[in-house]
């Protein structure tokens, strides 16, 4: 048996050596750093750095300590152009426009039995434009401070024009704000417009000079207020009809739902900083993760996810949210657990932890849809007829 194990080990070493020789024969023309890094990724690190360092040295190639130390990292040059464009578009992030609107509309439907498809889609398009302004202007101002100087997926770096990106950002804001204002006037609900203006102001002071409160670590509270209480409640007021919602106070149901929406949205922003800690430190951007470190940050993520479900249970026990919401939102627990485990396992790996914000986006979207669906089903369980306005 010992002989068999020895032979198997010998064959494995021989196999690895053959793979090594073939790989370096194919890649003679490539740079040393690129060969080392791509080989390490392709073969899963089965061979130690010293093993293929010896082969390179035998070919008359010297390895610098920086190459040896960074052998497992992926350089920006290795990332495909299509991937950078996808990251720059940030399509999944637009769920932060969809979820507050959908939850607010569902809460209004529970209260009044009214849903306006026209109002919903105008507000959705307007919200997407405002989020586009938020993303583009954030890239512009981060470019100005130097925090995005090495960020290849920055829109400014991709298009090569700060001015063009800036103009596009504020054009989106103007169009989006016009759509929101038009809907508020059409629905004769000025209160909703005040909430929406407050949400946009939160976005402005979050990133734009002279405020730039995100650099003081206040981005998450502003995000919570903008997308939670302000935006969700505004969309709730816009969907009930002028004759009803102008005289109906904000209920415990919509306030509870807006808190949950704000919490999941803030979690996305918090996790988006894990892979940027070093760059943020260099330019003095004191995000919560710069102050706490990634290890404590992982514990914050765990606490935030647990708080989300504790609040959900508390709102159910106090009957602020219907039981249908509690049941459907509880089905997202596996996704919440996945977020916690992924962040705890990978918070030190800046290449892998990049995906944490996308896992949070999934949690945000699933939780929001479950919450909205629970509100709609609660209405159907209580009433037998529900008018729909086109």
mmCIF file of C-alpha atoms in Angstrom:
data_model
loop_
_atom_site.group_PDB
_atom_site.id
_atom_site.type_symbol
_atom_site.label_atom_id
_atom_site.label_comp_id
_atom_site.label_asym_id
_atom_site.label_seq_id
_atom_site.Cartn_x
_atom_site.Cartn_y
_atom_site.Cartn_z
ATOM 1 C CA UNK A 1 0.000 0.000 0.000
ATOM 2 C CA UNK A 2 2.873 2.398 0.829
ATOM 3 C CA UNK A 3 4.442 1.620 -2.538
ATOM 4 C CA UNK A 4 1.145 2.375 -4.293
ATOM 5 C CA UNK A 5 0.868 5.725 -2.554
ATOM 6 C CA UNK A 6 4.477 6.549 -3.434
ATOM 7 C CA UNK A 7 3.889 5.654 -7.067
ATOM 8 C CA UNK A 8 0.687 7.717 -7.180
ATOM 9 C CA UNK A 9 2.524 10.682 -5.722
ATOM 10 C CA UNK A 10 5.287 10.260 -8.277
ATOM 11 C CA UNK A 11 2.840 10.113 -11.165
ATOM 12 C CA UNK A 12 1.099 13.254 -9.893
ATOM 13 C CA UNK A 13 4.415 15.125 -9.736
ATOM 14 C CA UNK A 14 5.317 13.906 -13.226
ATOM 15 C CA UNK A 15 1.900 14.978 -14.528
ATOM 16 C CA UNK A 16 2.286 18.451 -12.973
ATOM 17 C CA UNK A 17 5.787 18.755 -14.422
ATOM 18 C CA UNK A 18 4.523 17.890 -17.931
ATOM 19 C CA UNK A 19 1.689 20.419 -17.610
ATOM 20 C CA UNK A 20 4.204 23.003 -16.486
ATOM 21 C CA UNK A 21 6.511 22.402 -19.423
ATOM 22 C CA UNK A 22 3.648 22.527 -21.949
ATOM 23 C CA UNK A 23 2.271 25.711 -20.468
ATOM 24 C CA UNK A 24 5.545 27.639 -20.546
ATOM 25 C CA UNK A 25 6.244 26.413 -24.088
ATOM 26 C CA UNK A 26 2.906 27.939 -25.214
ATOM 27 C CA UNK A 27 3.452 31.174 -23.324
ATOM 28 C CA UNK A 28 7.078 32.023 -24.135
ATOM 29 C CA UNK A 29 6.101 35.295 -25.729
ATOM 30 C CA UNK A 30 4.010 36.490 -22.780
ATOM 31 C CA UNK A 31 5.353 38.614 -19.935
ATOM 32 C CA UNK A 32 6.799 36.851 -16.915
ATOM 33 C CA UNK A 33 4.296 38.400 -14.508
ATOM 34 C CA UNK A 34 1.342 37.416 -16.681
ATOM 35 C CA UNK A 35 2.600 33.834 -17.125
ATOM 36 C CA UNK A 36 3.065 33.349 -13.413
ATOM 37 C CA UNK A 37 -0.309 34.768 -12.466
ATOM 38 C CA UNK A 38 -2.389 33.046 -15.150
ATOM 39 C CA UNK A 39 -0.682 29.713 -14.487
ATOM 40 C CA UNK A 40 -1.422 30.020 -10.798
ATOM 41 C CA UNK A 41 -5.093 30.664 -11.483
ATOM 42 C CA UNK A 42 -5.458 27.949 -14.152
ATOM 43 C CA UNK A 43 -3.927 25.142 -12.141
ATOM 44 C CA UNK A 44 -5.402 26.139 -8.804
ATOM 45 C CA UNK A 45 -2.096 26.695 -7.063
ATOM 46 C CA UNK A 46 -1.299 22.964 -6.933
ATOM 47 C CA UNK A 47 2.361 23.729 -7.414
ATOM 48 C CA UNK A 48 4.149 26.053 -5.057
ATOM 49 C CA UNK A 49 5.601 29.326 -6.360
ATOM 50 C CA UNK A 50 9.087 28.034 -5.695
ATOM 51 C CA UNK A 51 8.567 25.075 -8.056
ATOM 52 C CA UNK A 52 7.856 27.107 -11.164
ATOM 53 C CA UNK A 53 10.219 29.852 -10.025
ATOM 54 C CA UNK A 54 12.970 27.227 -10.367
ATOM 55 C CA UNK A 55 11.878 26.437 -13.945
ATOM 56 C CA UNK A 56 11.866 30.114 -14.888
ATOM 57 C CA UNK A 57 15.287 30.640 -13.377
ATOM 58 C CA UNK A 58 16.567 27.671 -15.362
ATOM 59 C CA UNK A 59 15.417 29.524 -18.482
ATOM 60 C CA UNK A 60 17.397 32.603 -17.423
ATOM 61 C CA UNK A 61 14.404 34.591 -16.140
ATOM 62 C CA UNK A 62 14.475 36.419 -12.837
ATOM 63 C CA UNK A 63 11.397 36.848 -10.674
ATOM 64 C CA UNK A 64 10.961 39.929 -8.529
ATOM 65 C CA UNK A 65 9.619 39.538 -5.008
ATOM 66 C CA UNK A 66 6.498 41.463 -5.965
ATOM 67 C CA UNK A 67 5.698 38.928 -8.670
ATOM 68 C CA UNK A 68 6.169 36.021 -6.277
ATOM 69 C CA UNK A 69 4.127 37.634 -3.544
ATOM 70 C CA UNK A 70 1.213 38.534 -5.828
ATOM 71 C CA UNK A 71 1.063 35.319 -7.783
ATOM 72 C CA UNK A 72 -2.589 34.681 -6.928
ATOM 73 C CA UNK A 73 -3.944 38.120 -7.796
ATOM 74 C CA UNK A 74 -5.768 39.100 -10.955
ATOM 75 C CA UNK A 75 -4.481 42.220 -12.649
ATOM 76 C CA UNK A 76 -6.813 44.719 -14.300
ATOM 77 C CA UNK A 77 -5.232 43.850 -17.666
ATOM 78 C CA UNK A 78 -6.525 40.279 -17.253
ATOM 79 C CA UNK A 79 -10.161 41.488 -17.032
ATOM 80 C CA UNK A 80 -12.024 41.451 -20.332
ATOM 81 C CA UNK A 81 -13.339 44.716 -21.760
ATOM 82 C CA UNK A 82 -16.866 43.314 -21.756
ATOM 83 C CA UNK A 83 -16.584 42.579 -18.032
ATOM 84 C CA UNK A 84 -15.450 46.122 -17.306
ATOM 85 C CA UNK A 85 -18.373 47.543 -19.285
ATOM 86 C CA UNK A 86 -20.790 45.277 -17.408
ATOM 87 C CA UNK A 87 -19.368 46.444 -14.096
ATOM 88 C CA UNK A 88 -19.620 50.069 -15.187
ATOM 89 C CA UNK A 89 -23.289 49.723 -16.184
ATOM 90 C CA UNK A 90 -24.098 48.216 -12.767
ATOM 91 C CA UNK A 91 -27.384 46.827 -14.037
ATOM 92 C CA UNK A 92 -28.185 44.759 -10.906
ATOM 93 C CA UNK A 93 -27.816 47.902 -8.767
ATOM 94 C CA UNK A 94 -30.938 49.340 -10.420
ATOM 95 C CA UNK A 95 -32.966 47.074 -8.158
ATOM 96 C CA UNK A 96 -32.657 49.960 -5.683
ATOM 97 C CA UNK A 97 -35.053 51.851 -7.975
ATOM 98 C CA UNK A 98 -37.402 48.904 -8.456
ATOM 99 C CA UNK A 99 -37.785 47.702 -4.849
ATOM 100 C CA UNK A 100 -38.880 50.933 -3.062
ATOM 101 C CA UNK A 101 -41.381 51.650 -5.844
ATOM 102 C CA UNK A 102 -42.808 48.120 -5.838
ATOM 103 C CA UNK A 103 -43.094 47.927 -2.052
ATOM 104 C CA UNK A 104 -44.628 51.408 -1.835
ATOM 105 C CA UNK A 105 -47.130 50.566 -4.583
ATOM 106 C CA UNK A 106 -48.063 47.288 -2.881
ATOM 107 C CA UNK A 107 -48.578 49.036 0.466
ATOM 108 C CA UNK A 108 -50.885 51.576 -1.200
ATOM 109 C CA UNK A 109 -52.766 48.721 -2.855
ATOM 110 C CA UNK A 110 -53.230 47.063 0.533
ATOM 111 C CA UNK A 111 -54.576 50.334 1.954
ATOM 112 C CA UNK A 112 -56.832 51.430 -0.919
ATOM 113 C CA UNK A 113 -57.177 48.603 -3.417
ATOM 114 C CA UNK A 114 -55.911 50.941 -6.148
ATOM 115 C CA UNK A 115 -53.040 50.345 -8.539
ATOM 116 C CA UNK A 116 -52.139 52.567 -11.497
ATOM 117 C CA UNK A 117 -49.985 50.842 -14.111
ATOM 118 C CA UNK A 118 -49.322 54.140 -15.896
ATOM 119 C CA UNK A 119 -48.132 55.793 -12.698
ATOM 120 C CA UNK A 120 -45.971 52.779 -11.811
ATOM 121 C CA UNK A 121 -44.043 52.667 -15.073
ATOM 122 C CA UNK A 122 -43.556 56.443 -15.291
ATOM 123 C CA UNK A 123 -42.152 56.402 -11.762
ATOM 124 C CA UNK A 124 -39.962 53.394 -12.573
ATOM 125 C CA UNK A 125 -38.427 55.082 -15.622
ATOM 126 C CA UNK A 126 -37.906 58.312 -13.665
ATOM 127 C CA UNK A 127 -36.309 56.440 -10.749
ATOM 128 C CA UNK A 128 -33.915 54.610 -13.087
ATOM 129 C CA UNK A 129 -32.810 57.964 -14.519
ATOM 130 C CA UNK A 130 -32.186 59.356 -11.032
ATOM 131 C CA UNK A 131 -30.143 56.252 -10.083
ATOM 132 C CA UNK A 132 -28.173 56.672 -13.328
ATOM 133 C CA UNK A 133 -27.350 60.244 -12.251
ATOM 134 C CA UNK A 134 -26.277 58.909 -8.867
ATOM 135 C CA UNK A 135 -23.909 56.341 -10.401
ATOM 136 C CA UNK A 136 -22.448 58.614 -13.091
ATOM 137 C CA UNK A 137 -21.919 61.626 -10.832
ATOM 138 C CA UNK A 138 -20.383 59.360 -8.195
ATOM 139 C CA UNK A 139 -17.826 58.199 -10.782
ATOM 140 C CA UNK A 140 -17.113 61.828 -11.759
ATOM 141 C CA UNK A 141 -16.526 63.006 -8.197
ATOM 142 C CA UNK A 142 -14.490 59.918 -7.282
ATOM 143 C CA UNK A 143 -12.377 60.605 -10.364
ATOM 144 C CA UNK A 144 -11.825 64.174 -9.144
ATOM 145 C CA UNK A 145 -10.593 63.026 -5.733
ATOM 146 C CA UNK A 146 -8.383 60.301 -7.205
ATOM 147 C CA UNK A 147 -10.138 57.400 -5.506
ATOM 148 C CA UNK A 148 -10.960 55.875 -8.917
ATOM 149 C CA UNK A 149 -7.578 56.450 -10.571
ATOM 150 C CA UNK A 150 -6.920 52.688 -10.766
ATOM 151 C CA UNK A 151 -10.550 51.635 -11.157
ATOM 152 C CA UNK A 152 -10.776 50.381 -14.729
ATOM 153 C CA UNK A 153 -14.581 49.953 -14.585
ATOM 154 C CA UNK A 154 -15.093 53.631 -13.752
ATOM 155 C CA UNK A 155 -17.268 55.206 -16.465
ATOM 156 C CA UNK A 156 -14.918 58.204 -16.680
ATOM 157 C CA UNK A 157 -11.920 55.916 -17.219
ATOM 158 C CA UNK A 158 -13.773 53.815 -19.795
ATOM 159 C CA UNK A 159 -15.120 56.665 -21.932
ATOM 160 C CA UNK A 160 -12.136 58.938 -21.301
ATOM 161 C CA UNK A 161 -14.264 62.044 -20.752
ATOM 162 C CA UNK A 162 -15.023 63.557 -17.376
ATOM 163 C CA UNK A 163 -17.047 66.406 -18.895
ATOM 164 C CA UNK A 164 -19.168 64.087 -21.046
ATOM 165 C CA UNK A 165 -19.958 61.845 -18.084
ATOM 166 C CA UNK A 166 -20.827 64.871 -15.940
ATOM 167 C CA UNK A 167 -23.231 66.273 -18.566
ATOM 168 C CA UNK A 168 -24.880 62.870 -19.073
ATOM 169 C CA UNK A 169 -25.319 62.497 -15.305
ATOM 170 C CA UNK A 170 -27.146 65.777 -14.800
ATOM 171 C CA UNK A 171 -29.209 65.312 -17.955
ATOM 172 C CA UNK A 172 -30.468 62.050 -16.431
ATOM 173 C CA UNK A 173 -31.238 63.866 -13.172
ATOM 174 C CA UNK A 174 -33.217 66.576 -14.972
ATOM 175 C CA UNK A 175 -35.284 64.057 -16.938
ATOM 176 C CA UNK A 176 -35.850 61.845 -13.909
ATOM 177 C CA UNK A 177 -36.880 64.733 -11.682
ATOM 178 C CA UNK A 178 -39.255 65.994 -14.378
ATOM 179 C CA UNK A 179 -40.955 62.597 -14.494
ATOM 180 C CA UNK A 180 -41.321 62.455 -10.712
ATOM 181 C CA UNK A 181 -42.649 66.021 -10.542
ATOM 182 C CA UNK A 182 -45.123 65.412 -13.384
ATOM 183 C CA UNK A 183 -46.521 62.365 -11.587
ATOM 184 C CA UNK A 184 -46.837 64.232 -8.296
ATOM 185 C CA UNK A 185 -48.725 67.067 -10.010
ATOM 186 C CA UNK A 186 -50.953 64.632 -11.922
ATOM 187 C CA UNK A 187 -51.805 62.797 -8.695
ATOM 188 C CA UNK A 188 -52.224 66.116 -6.836
ATOM 189 C CA UNK A 189 -50.005 64.930 -4.006
ATOM 190 C CA UNK A 190 -47.415 67.505 -2.974
ATOM 191 C CA UNK A 191 -46.408 65.568 0.159
ATOM 192 C CA UNK A 192 -44.944 62.830 -2.019
ATOM 193 C CA UNK A 193 -42.828 65.367 -3.910
ATOM 194 C CA UNK A 194 -41.350 66.644 -0.648
ATOM 195 C CA UNK A 195 -40.266 63.099 0.222
ATOM 196 C CA UNK A 196 -38.713 62.614 -3.222
ATOM 197 C CA UNK A 197 -36.824 65.925 -3.026
ATOM 198 C CA UNK A 198 -35.429 64.859 0.353
ATOM 199 C CA UNK A 199 -34.304 61.534 -1.178
ATOM 200 C CA UNK A 200 -32.476 63.335 -4.006
ATOM 201 C CA UNK A 201 -30.880 65.771 -1.552
ATOM 202 C CA UNK A 202 -29.552 62.768 0.395
ATOM 203 C CA UNK A 203 -27.998 61.477 -2.822
ATOM 204 C CA UNK A 204 -26.429 64.848 -3.582
ATOM 205 C CA UNK A 205 -24.826 65.482 -0.204
ATOM 206 C CA UNK A 206 -23.692 61.850 -0.171
ATOM 207 C CA UNK A 207 -21.234 62.372 -3.011
ATOM 208 C CA UNK A 208 -21.136 65.914 -4.398
ATOM 209 C CA UNK A 209 -18.888 68.794 -3.298
ATOM 210 C CA UNK A 210 -18.684 70.613 -0.995
ATOM 211 C CA UNK A 211 -20.429 67.998 1.163
ATOM 212 C CA UNK A 212 -19.124 64.542 0.124
ATOM 213 C CA UNK A 213 -20.489 63.022 3.328
ATOM 214 C CA UNK A 214 -19.637 59.538 2.058
ATOM 215 C CA UNK A 215 -15.985 60.468 2.686
ATOM 216 C CA UNK A 216 -16.914 60.975 6.347
ATOM 217 C CA UNK A 217 -18.459 57.515 6.638
ATOM 218 C CA UNK A 218 -22.059 58.770 6.468
ATOM 219 C CA UNK A 219 -23.001 57.116 3.185
ATOM 220 C CA UNK A 220 -24.940 54.234 4.733
ATOM 221 C CA UNK A 221 -27.256 56.388 6.925
ATOM 222 C CA UNK A 222 -27.984 58.650 3.944
ATOM 223 C CA UNK A 223 -28.677 55.618 1.755
ATOM 224 C CA UNK A 224 -31.046 54.207 4.394
ATOM 225 C CA UNK A 225 -32.998 57.470 4.597
ATOM 226 C CA UNK A 226 -33.122 58.073 0.834
ATOM 227 C CA UNK A 227 -34.319 54.658 -0.304
ATOM 228 C CA UNK A 228 -36.182 53.640 2.843
ATOM 229 C CA UNK A 229 -38.405 56.221 4.581
ATOM 230 C CA UNK A 230 -38.210 58.917 1.877
ATOM 231 C CA UNK A 231 -38.540 57.057 -1.445
ATOM 232 C CA UNK A 232 -40.730 54.148 -0.298
ATOM 233 C CA UNK A 233 -43.190 56.436 1.499
ATOM 234 C CA UNK A 234 -43.288 58.832 -1.471
ATOM 235 C CA UNK A 235 -44.205 56.037 -3.875
ATOM 236 C CA UNK A 236 -46.840 54.838 -1.400
ATOM 237 C CA UNK A 237 -48.477 58.286 -1.375
ATOM 238 C CA UNK A 238 -48.425 58.545 -5.164
ATOM 239 C CA UNK A 239 -50.285 55.277 -5.719
ATOM 240 C CA UNK A 240 -53.379 55.736 -3.612
ATOM 241 C CA UNK A 241 -55.082 58.402 -5.697
ATOM 242 C CA UNK A 242 -55.417 62.091 -4.779
ATOM 243 C CA UNK A 243 -58.831 61.756 -3.132
ATOM 244 C CA UNK A 244 -57.566 59.124 -0.690
ATOM 245 C CA UNK A 245 -53.876 59.569 0.068
ATOM 246 C CA UNK A 246 -53.999 63.317 0.703
ATOM 247 C CA UNK A 247 -56.042 62.577 3.815
ATOM 248 C CA UNK A 248 -54.543 59.232 4.897
ATOM 249 C CA UNK A 249 -51.591 59.360 7.318
ATOM 250 C CA UNK A 250 -48.557 57.159 6.864
ATOM 251 C CA UNK A 251 -49.482 53.822 8.407
ATOM 252 C CA UNK A 252 -47.386 51.497 10.542
ATOM 253 C CA UNK A 253 -47.353 49.073 7.626
ATOM 254 C CA UNK A 254 -45.621 51.382 5.159
ATOM 255 C CA UNK A 255 -43.253 52.752 7.819
ATOM 256 C CA UNK A 256 -42.218 49.199 8.792
ATOM 257 C CA UNK A 257 -41.789 48.174 5.167
ATOM 258 C CA UNK A 258 -39.698 51.273 4.407
ATOM 259 C CA UNK A 259 -37.334 50.479 7.289
ATOM 260 C CA UNK A 260 -36.718 46.985 5.905
ATOM 261 C CA UNK A 261 -36.156 48.366 2.392
ATOM 262 C CA UNK A 262 -33.711 50.964 3.713
ATOM 263 C CA UNK A 263 -31.765 48.313 5.620
ATOM 264 C CA UNK A 264 -31.271 45.995 2.630
ATOM 265 C CA UNK A 265 -30.295 48.942 0.410
ATOM 266 C CA UNK A 266 -27.692 50.189 2.906
ATOM 267 C CA UNK A 267 -26.242 46.681 3.082
ATOM 268 C CA UNK A 268 -25.463 46.847 -0.655
ATOM 269 C CA UNK A 269 -23.539 50.096 -0.208
ATOM 270 C CA UNK A 270 -21.655 48.800 2.827
ATOM 271 C CA UNK A 271 -20.503 45.629 1.048
ATOM 272 C CA UNK A 272 -19.457 47.553 -2.073
ATOM 273 C CA UNK A 273 -16.527 49.017 -0.092
ATOM 274 C CA UNK A 274 -14.838 45.752 0.925
ATOM 275 C CA UNK A 275 -12.561 45.574 -2.136
ATOM 276 C CA UNK A 276 -11.828 49.329 -2.091
ATOM 277 C CA UNK A 277 -10.413 49.725 1.425
ATOM 278 C CA UNK A 278 -6.820 50.371 0.333
ATOM 279 C CA UNK A 279 -7.791 52.888 -2.352
ATOM 280 C CA UNK A 280 -10.163 54.682 0.021
ATOM 281 C CA UNK A 281 -7.406 54.982 2.635
ATOM 282 C CA UNK A 282 -5.030 56.578 0.142
ATOM 283 C CA UNK A 283 -7.387 59.467 -0.633
ATOM 284 C CA UNK A 284 -8.766 59.874 2.880
ATOM 285 C CA UNK A 285 -12.206 58.421 2.194
ATOM 286 C CA UNK A 286 -13.163 57.241 5.680
ATOM 287 C CA UNK A 287 -15.830 54.695 4.808
ATOM 288 C CA UNK A 288 -17.075 52.481 7.663
ATOM 289 C CA UNK A 289 -14.846 49.647 6.419
ATOM 290 C CA UNK A 290 -11.764 51.882 6.471
ATOM 291 C CA UNK A 291 -12.529 52.703 10.097
ATOM 292 C CA UNK A 292 -13.476 49.163 11.155
ATOM 293 C CA UNK A 293 -11.359 46.913 8.952
ATOM 294 C CA UNK A 294 -12.737 44.044 6.899
ATOM 295 C CA UNK A 295 -12.856 41.528 9.763
ATOM 296 C CA UNK A 296 -15.093 43.711 11.930
ATOM 297 C CA UNK A 297 -16.951 44.719 8.785
ATOM 298 C CA UNK A 298 -17.866 41.079 8.202
ATOM 299 C CA UNK A 299 -19.361 41.003 11.699
ATOM 300 C CA UNK A 300 -21.345 44.147 10.901
ATOM 301 C CA UNK A 301 -22.780 42.411 7.836
ATOM 302 C CA UNK A 302 -23.769 39.453 9.975
ATOM 303 C CA UNK A 303 -25.423 41.733 12.519
ATOM 304 C CA UNK A 304 -27.276 43.691 9.805
ATOM 305 C CA UNK A 305 -28.701 40.556 8.185
ATOM 306 C CA UNK A 306 -29.763 39.167 11.564
ATOM 307 C CA UNK A 307 -31.349 42.522 12.431
ATOM 308 C CA UNK A 308 -33.296 42.415 9.167
ATOM 309 C CA UNK A 309 -35.036 39.178 10.124
ATOM 310 C CA UNK A 310 -35.433 40.144 13.790
ATOM 311 C CA UNK A 311 -37.223 43.327 12.709
ATOM 312 C CA UNK A 312 -39.319 41.311 10.284
ATOM 313 C CA UNK A 313 -40.454 39.033 13.130
ATOM 314 C CA UNK A 314 -41.082 42.015 15.433
ATOM 315 C CA UNK A 315 -43.218 43.778 12.813
ATOM 316 C CA UNK A 316 -45.183 40.572 12.362
ATOM 317 C CA UNK A 317 -45.784 40.099 16.090
ATOM 318 C CA UNK A 318 -47.009 43.686 16.434
ATOM 319 C CA UNK A 319 -49.196 43.222 13.322
ATOM 320 C CA UNK A 320 -47.528 46.147 11.582
ATOM 321 C CA UNK A 321 -46.960 43.773 8.654
ATOM 322 C CA UNK A 322 -49.404 41.038 7.602
ATOM 323 C CA UNK A 323 -48.522 37.388 8.145
ATOM 324 C CA UNK A 324 -48.206 36.853 4.392
ATOM 325 C CA UNK A 325 -45.228 39.249 4.379
ATOM 326 C CA UNK A 326 -43.589 37.443 7.292
ATOM 327 C CA UNK A 327 -43.975 34.035 5.670
ATOM 328 C CA UNK A 328 -42.750 35.050 2.195
ATOM 329 C CA UNK A 329 -39.833 37.148 3.483
ATOM 330 C CA UNK A 330 -38.762 34.274 5.734
ATOM 331 C CA UNK A 331 -38.222 32.230 2.557
ATOM 332 C CA UNK A 332 -35.248 34.499 1.758
ATOM 333 C CA UNK A 333 -33.353 33.297 4.843
ATOM 334 C CA UNK A 334 -31.035 31.028 2.782
ATOM 335 C CA UNK A 335 -29.979 34.050 0.713
ATOM 336 C CA UNK A 336 -29.318 36.039 3.881
ATOM 337 C CA UNK A 337 -27.217 33.178 5.231
ATOM 338 C CA UNK A 338 -25.286 33.049 1.943
ATOM 339 C CA UNK A 339 -24.414 36.750 2.255
ATOM 340 C CA UNK A 340 -23.118 36.242 5.804
ATOM 341 C CA UNK A 341 -21.028 33.177 4.946
ATOM 342 C CA UNK A 342 -19.574 34.647 1.760
ATOM 343 C CA UNK A 343 -18.439 37.853 3.471
ATOM 344 C CA UNK A 344 -16.984 36.031 6.475
ATOM 345 C CA UNK A 345 -15.082 33.574 4.287
ATOM 346 C CA UNK A 346 -13.742 36.072 1.740
ATOM 347 C CA UNK A 347 -13.465 39.474 3.429
ATOM 348 C CA UNK A 348 -9.647 39.385 3.136
ATOM 349 C CA UNK A 349 -9.646 38.455 -0.571
ATOM 350 C CA UNK A 350 -10.292 41.665 -2.516
ATOM 351 C CA UNK A 351 -10.784 39.736 -5.769
ATOM 352 C CA UNK A 352 -13.516 37.471 -4.427
ATOM 353 C CA UNK A 353 -15.152 39.940 -2.031
ATOM 354 C CA UNK A 354 -16.001 42.122 -5.041
ATOM 355 C CA UNK A 355 -19.022 39.839 -5.502
ATOM 356 C CA UNK A 356 -20.398 40.547 -2.015
ATOM 357 C CA UNK A 357 -22.418 43.556 -3.173
ATOM 358 C CA UNK A 358 -24.069 41.459 -5.889
ATOM 359 C CA UNK A 359 -25.111 38.854 -3.339
ATOM 360 C CA UNK A 360 -26.573 41.733 -1.316
ATOM 361 C CA UNK A 361 -28.409 42.937 -4.434
ATOM 362 C CA UNK A 362 -29.990 39.487 -4.737
ATOM 363 C CA UNK A 363 -31.049 39.578 -1.108
ATOM 364 C CA UNK A 364 -32.423 43.110 -1.558
ATOM 365 C CA UNK A 365 -34.418 42.163 -4.666
ATOM 366 C CA UNK A 366 -35.756 38.858 -3.313
ATOM 367 C CA UNK A 367 -36.690 40.362 0.044
ATOM 368 C CA UNK A 368 -38.359 43.354 -1.617
ATOM 369 C CA UNK A 369 -40.394 41.220 -4.024
ATOM 370 C CA UNK A 370 -41.442 38.912 -1.169
ATOM 371 C CA UNK A 371 -42.482 41.910 0.923
ATOM 372 C CA UNK A 372 -44.518 43.452 -1.902
ATOM 373 C CA UNK A 373 -46.151 40.153 -2.819
ATOM 374 C CA UNK A 374 -47.076 39.599 0.825
ATOM 375 C CA UNK A 375 -48.831 42.987 0.912
ATOM 376 C CA UNK A 376 -50.758 42.226 -2.276
ATOM 377 C CA UNK A 377 -51.841 38.781 -1.049
ATOM 378 C CA UNK A 378 -52.965 40.281 2.254
ATOM 379 C CA UNK A 379 -55.299 42.611 0.325
ATOM 380 C CA UNK A 380 -56.674 39.740 -1.734
ATOM 381 C CA UNK A 381 -57.273 37.688 1.391
ATOM 382 C CA UNK A 382 -59.263 40.532 2.960
ATOM 383 C CA UNK A 383 -61.246 41.910 0.026
ATOM 384 C CA UNK A 384 -62.965 40.193 -2.857
ATOM 385 C CA UNK A 385 -62.748 43.069 -5.350
ATOM 386 C CA UNK A 386 -59.899 45.420 -6.162
ATOM 387 C CA UNK A 387 -60.180 48.139 -8.848
ATOM 388 C CA UNK A 388 -57.285 48.693 -11.202
ATOM 389 C CA UNK A 389 -56.657 52.066 -12.844
ATOM 390 C CA UNK A 390 -54.965 52.076 -16.214
#
